[in-house]
Amino acid sequence: MKFLIAFGFFVLQPSLWIGVIRVYMIHTNRLKKERAIFNSAIYDDFYEGRHFVRMGLIFGVLASIILGGFLSISLEWLIIYEGLMAVGLLLIPWWLLPITIAGAASIITLMLPHFSQLHPIVSWFKQIGINQTSVAPINILIVFVVITLATAVYVNVNGGRFDSPTLVRNQRNNKTAVYKFNELSIFPFLLFIPGNWIHTSFPFMPLFQINNHSYALLLVPILIGMKFTVKRSIPRELFKALSKSLYVIVAVGVGFSVIGYFVPKIILPAIVILLLGYYLVLAMAKHNDSKQSFEYSEVMDGVRVIGIQPETPAAKMDLKVGDVIFEVNGIKITNEDEFYRALSTNSTYCRFKVRDRNDQLKITESAIFKNSPHEIGVKTYTEFSN
């Protein structure tokens, strides 16, 4: 019964519903862009929402089972974190938000007792009846590491799986495609909050007595996700490498946690170092992407594949975004009009000669929908004129 009450409190959190609305807006904006470019969406399904729910449930269950039974966090951290998350989701371009919010909330909370500049925050807490609670600082570091780990896993599992292009002009004014990963999830993290303020303010909330101390049991909404634009790399490979770098940050965080258990003074510097490490990893990923010699731009000797619609003949062929199709059914092509005319020479079957991003040649073939060569599922620059 107490867990059901905690779950009900989680469902009523404004930040959760702001996140749900944000995910829906990401989905609708993507569909709008795809339809504006190609006259039809590449991915009609609401995969952003599917990832939001699935990953939120998985992380929520695992984090709560592994750590929720003994990990407590201060009410000050909770209020600062939830406030930053709500404001960030509403107002701020959020490609840095999940880790930044967790880091900022942790740093501010740890600094409260020591810096006079934060006195207005302390005074406000006292005005609403919140007195500083005694929570081991190591718990704040552990929560930050957990959020970083969840973000790394989320990027590893979902990053680059859906190659939805946005079309722009490069410095030479040529049409080129870039690929945006723009997803988030919110998972429920079962945590104990010391003190009786929550129970006094919300009498229906469960209260526990542990070693003569009062704790409220809450499912805290935790934001994870990332917004990252890939310009030259293979999206899936870039996000795999990025997630591995984030795992290194997590491993360093685990090491800091072990040391911090015995030397609490290093906890605040450790969070700052981990946060800066996160920014460095993202900056390096962007730098490495920009240094790639390849570009998803138009070509003069064929048609560039910049999108592949699922459940179409193209999805069954050995095609990748970035490939250049230069021969169709034995006919050499140089543009989209020639591409579709060559497809029309056989209403039930097609055979492509393709050059991949490494200039390696390959041949791929498939049956197509009868009398529907335009339903092949290959997305090119045909509809883009801006």
XYZ file of C-alpha atoms in Angstrom, residues 89-359:
271
model
C 12.343 21.034 -19.838
C 10.137 24.078 -20.320
C 12.624 26.780 -21.223
C 16.124 25.570 -22.054
C 17.551 23.867 -25.164
C 18.298 20.673 -23.357
C 21.098 18.779 -25.076
C 23.173 19.077 -21.878
C 20.282 19.032 -19.447
C 20.008 15.574 -17.810
C 23.567 15.361 -16.481
C 23.857 19.132 -16.011
C 20.723 19.262 -13.858
C 21.891 16.360 -11.710
C 25.336 17.903 -11.334
C 24.024 21.399 -10.583
C 21.538 20.125 -7.998
C 24.258 18.067 -6.327
C 26.791 20.906 -6.268
C 24.300 23.472 -4.937
C 23.089 21.094 -2.222
C 26.607 20.323 -1.046
C 27.524 24.014 -1.065
C 24.477 25.177 0.959
C 26.073 24.923 4.420
C 29.350 26.571 3.394
C 28.702 29.496 1.046
C 27.038 32.721 2.153
C 26.110 33.458 -1.471
C 23.535 30.669 -1.200
C 21.975 32.125 1.950
C 18.730 33.169 0.107
C 18.114 29.512 -0.773
C 18.731 28.434 2.820
C 16.415 31.194 4.087
C 13.670 30.122 1.679
C 13.937 26.521 2.869
C 13.594 27.699 6.476
C 10.578 29.861 5.597
C 8.678 26.854 4.284
C 9.698 24.804 7.299
C 12.577 22.786 5.851
C 15.585 22.567 8.125
C 18.774 21.089 6.789
C 18.655 17.323 7.104
C 21.576 15.080 7.803
C 22.271 12.956 4.737
C 25.626 11.404 3.969
C 27.161 13.426 1.094
C 28.265 10.158 -0.482
C 24.603 9.464 -1.325
C 24.469 12.560 -3.529
C 27.550 11.391 -5.421
C 26.051 7.901 -5.841
C 22.811 9.327 -7.263
C 24.800 11.461 -9.721
C 26.787 8.410 -10.863
C 23.553 6.407 -11.267
C 22.053 9.139 -13.468
C 25.222 9.236 -15.580
C 25.163 5.445 -15.935
C 21.488 5.465 -16.944
C 22.234 8.134 -19.570
C 25.139 6.090 -20.941
C 22.978 2.961 -21.241
C 20.147 4.957 -22.820
C 22.474 6.375 -25.485
C 24.048 2.950 -26.071
C 20.686 1.243 -26.575
C 18.828 3.914 -28.563
C 21.387 6.261 -30.144
C 21.540 6.058 -33.940
C 18.919 3.333 -34.305
C 16.545 5.596 -36.245
C 18.348 7.602 -38.921
C 15.959 10.488 -39.459
C 17.733 13.188 -41.518
C 17.447 16.933 -41.315
C 18.519 18.616 -44.529
C 20.691 21.731 -44.582
C 23.181 23.513 -46.813
C 26.887 23.077 -46.184
C 29.582 25.742 -46.594
C 29.703 25.094 -50.351
C 25.914 25.590 -50.498
C 25.369 21.927 -51.369
C 22.492 19.961 -49.933
C 23.606 17.728 -47.065
C 21.929 15.591 -44.423
C 22.563 15.598 -40.679
C 21.131 13.142 -38.164
C 19.734 14.271 -34.836
C 19.376 12.043 -31.808
C 16.784 13.795 -29.654
C 15.255 11.568 -26.999
C 14.583 11.528 -23.277
C 13.079 9.374 -20.585
C 12.089 9.850 -16.945
C 12.466 6.923 -14.600
C 11.063 6.530 -11.064
C 13.865 6.174 -8.513
C 12.736 4.823 -5.133
C 14.476 6.930 -2.465
C 14.138 7.684 1.240
C 13.823 11.348 2.238
C 14.812 12.045 5.874
C 12.708 14.265 8.142
C 8.971 14.551 8.603
C 8.319 17.636 6.423
C 6.846 15.621 3.557
C 4.607 13.620 5.884
C 3.495 16.808 7.673
C 2.759 18.585 4.397
C 1.255 15.502 2.729
C -0.151 13.297 5.524
C -1.030 10.509 3.095
C 2.657 9.913 2.283
C 4.181 6.835 3.940
C 6.553 7.483 6.852
C 9.142 5.050 8.178
C 11.052 5.011 11.448
C 14.600 3.687 11.021
C 17.022 3.918 13.964
C 14.845 6.614 15.554
C 14.920 8.707 12.360
C 11.881 9.491 10.193
C 11.982 8.857 6.441
C 9.430 9.438 3.714
C 9.385 6.984 0.814
C 9.202 8.635 -2.618
C 9.485 7.635 -6.250
C 11.580 10.519 -7.559
C 11.355 11.374 -11.309
C 14.866 11.250 -12.787
C 15.564 12.727 -16.229
C 17.891 11.014 -18.716
C 18.481 11.452 -22.437
C 20.470 13.471 -24.924
C 20.235 15.743 -27.943
C 23.156 15.336 -30.328
C 23.572 16.053 -34.052
C 25.737 13.769 -36.205
C 27.066 15.467 -39.339
C 29.680 13.144 -40.841
C 29.999 9.933 -38.817
C 27.900 6.789 -38.926
C 25.305 7.663 -36.249
C 25.122 4.239 -34.621
C 28.903 3.918 -34.388
C 29.289 7.425 -32.967
C 26.756 6.815 -30.205
C 28.297 3.454 -29.349
C 31.669 5.154 -28.925
C 30.095 8.025 -26.983
C 28.401 5.624 -24.578
C 31.708 3.819 -23.976
C 33.301 7.137 -23.022
C 30.409 7.780 -20.640
C 30.998 4.354 -19.076
C 34.552 5.508 -18.335
C 33.108 8.563 -16.546
C 30.876 6.202 -14.554
C 33.842 3.995 -13.631
C 35.737 7.059 -12.398
C 32.613 8.042 -10.455
C 32.499 4.635 -8.782
C 36.124 5.070 -7.782
C 35.389 8.504 -6.344
C 32.444 7.014 -4.441
C 34.654 4.416 -2.785
C 37.229 7.037 -1.813
C 34.499 9.511 -0.788
C 33.073 7.015 1.667
C 36.290 7.370 3.673
C 37.210 10.944 2.679
C 33.974 12.973 2.384
C 35.860 16.166 1.505
C 36.518 14.915 -2.030
C 32.819 14.432 -2.888
C 32.092 17.981 -4.078
C 35.282 18.216 -6.198
C 34.529 14.721 -7.540
C 31.094 15.784 -8.845
C 32.621 18.866 -10.466
C 35.300 16.711 -12.122
C 32.727 14.184 -13.371
C 30.529 16.952 -14.765
C 33.478 18.524 -16.591
C 34.437 15.064 -17.834
C 30.948 14.678 -19.293
C 31.281 17.966 -21.184
C 34.730 16.923 -22.413
C 33.385 13.614 -23.736
C 30.629 15.413 -25.679
C 33.069 17.999 -27.025
C 35.443 15.257 -28.187
C 32.596 13.391 -29.898
C 31.591 16.558 -31.772
C 35.220 17.274 -32.686
C 35.799 13.748 -33.990
C 32.574 13.931 -35.999
C 33.581 17.246 -37.590
C 36.990 15.841 -38.586
C 35.542 12.988 -40.659
C 36.297 13.418 -44.363
C 32.885 12.036 -45.352
C 29.751 14.156 -45.748
C 26.115 13.173 -46.421
C 25.936 15.561 -49.369
C 24.520 15.371 -52.879
C 26.585 13.657 -55.554
C 26.805 14.151 -59.318
C 27.210 10.500 -60.322
C 24.188 8.847 -58.707
C 21.780 9.365 -55.829
C 22.731 9.505 -52.174
C 20.682 7.384 -49.755
C 19.839 9.637 -46.795
C 16.943 7.647 -45.338
C 15.518 4.150 -45.470
C 11.858 3.602 -44.666
C 11.189 0.479 -42.555
C 9.113 -2.405 -43.896
C 9.900 -1.523 -47.506
C 12.062 -3.279 -50.115
C 14.935 -0.899 -49.318
C 14.893 -2.027 -45.687
C 15.473 -5.617 -46.843
C 18.425 -4.689 -49.024
C 22.005 -4.151 -47.923
C 21.656 -0.361 -48.024
C 22.985 2.132 -45.479
C 22.505 5.875 -45.143
C 25.348 7.509 -47.019
C 25.461 4.903 -49.804
C 25.403 6.156 -53.397
C 23.281 4.233 -55.927
C 24.800 4.721 -59.379
C 23.274 1.841 -61.355
C 19.684 0.507 -61.291
C 18.632 -2.597 -63.237
C 21.791 -2.340 -65.341
C 21.158 1.333 -66.187
C 23.621 3.975 -65.013
C 21.966 6.927 -63.270
C 23.105 10.406 -62.231
C 20.016 11.920 -60.583
C 16.692 11.102 -58.957
C 14.633 11.320 -62.175
C 16.866 8.753 -63.844
C 16.720 6.636 -60.679
C 12.932 6.329 -60.775
C 12.828 5.835 -64.555
C 15.300 2.962 -64.213
C 13.199 1.455 -61.418
C 10.164 1.546 -63.717
C 11.843 -0.786 -66.202
C 10.956 -3.694 -63.919
C 7.759 -3.444 -61.893
C 8.486 -6.344 -59.525
C 12.243 -6.476 -59.043
C 15.231 -4.143 -58.721
C 18.981 -4.531 -58.697
C 21.285 -1.780 -57.440
C 24.984 -1.231 -57.875
C 26.095 0.835 -54.894
C 29.184 2.660 -53.624
C 29.381 2.888 -49.834
C 30.917 5.705 -47.767
C 34.325 3.975 -47.969
C 34.137 3.835 -51.806
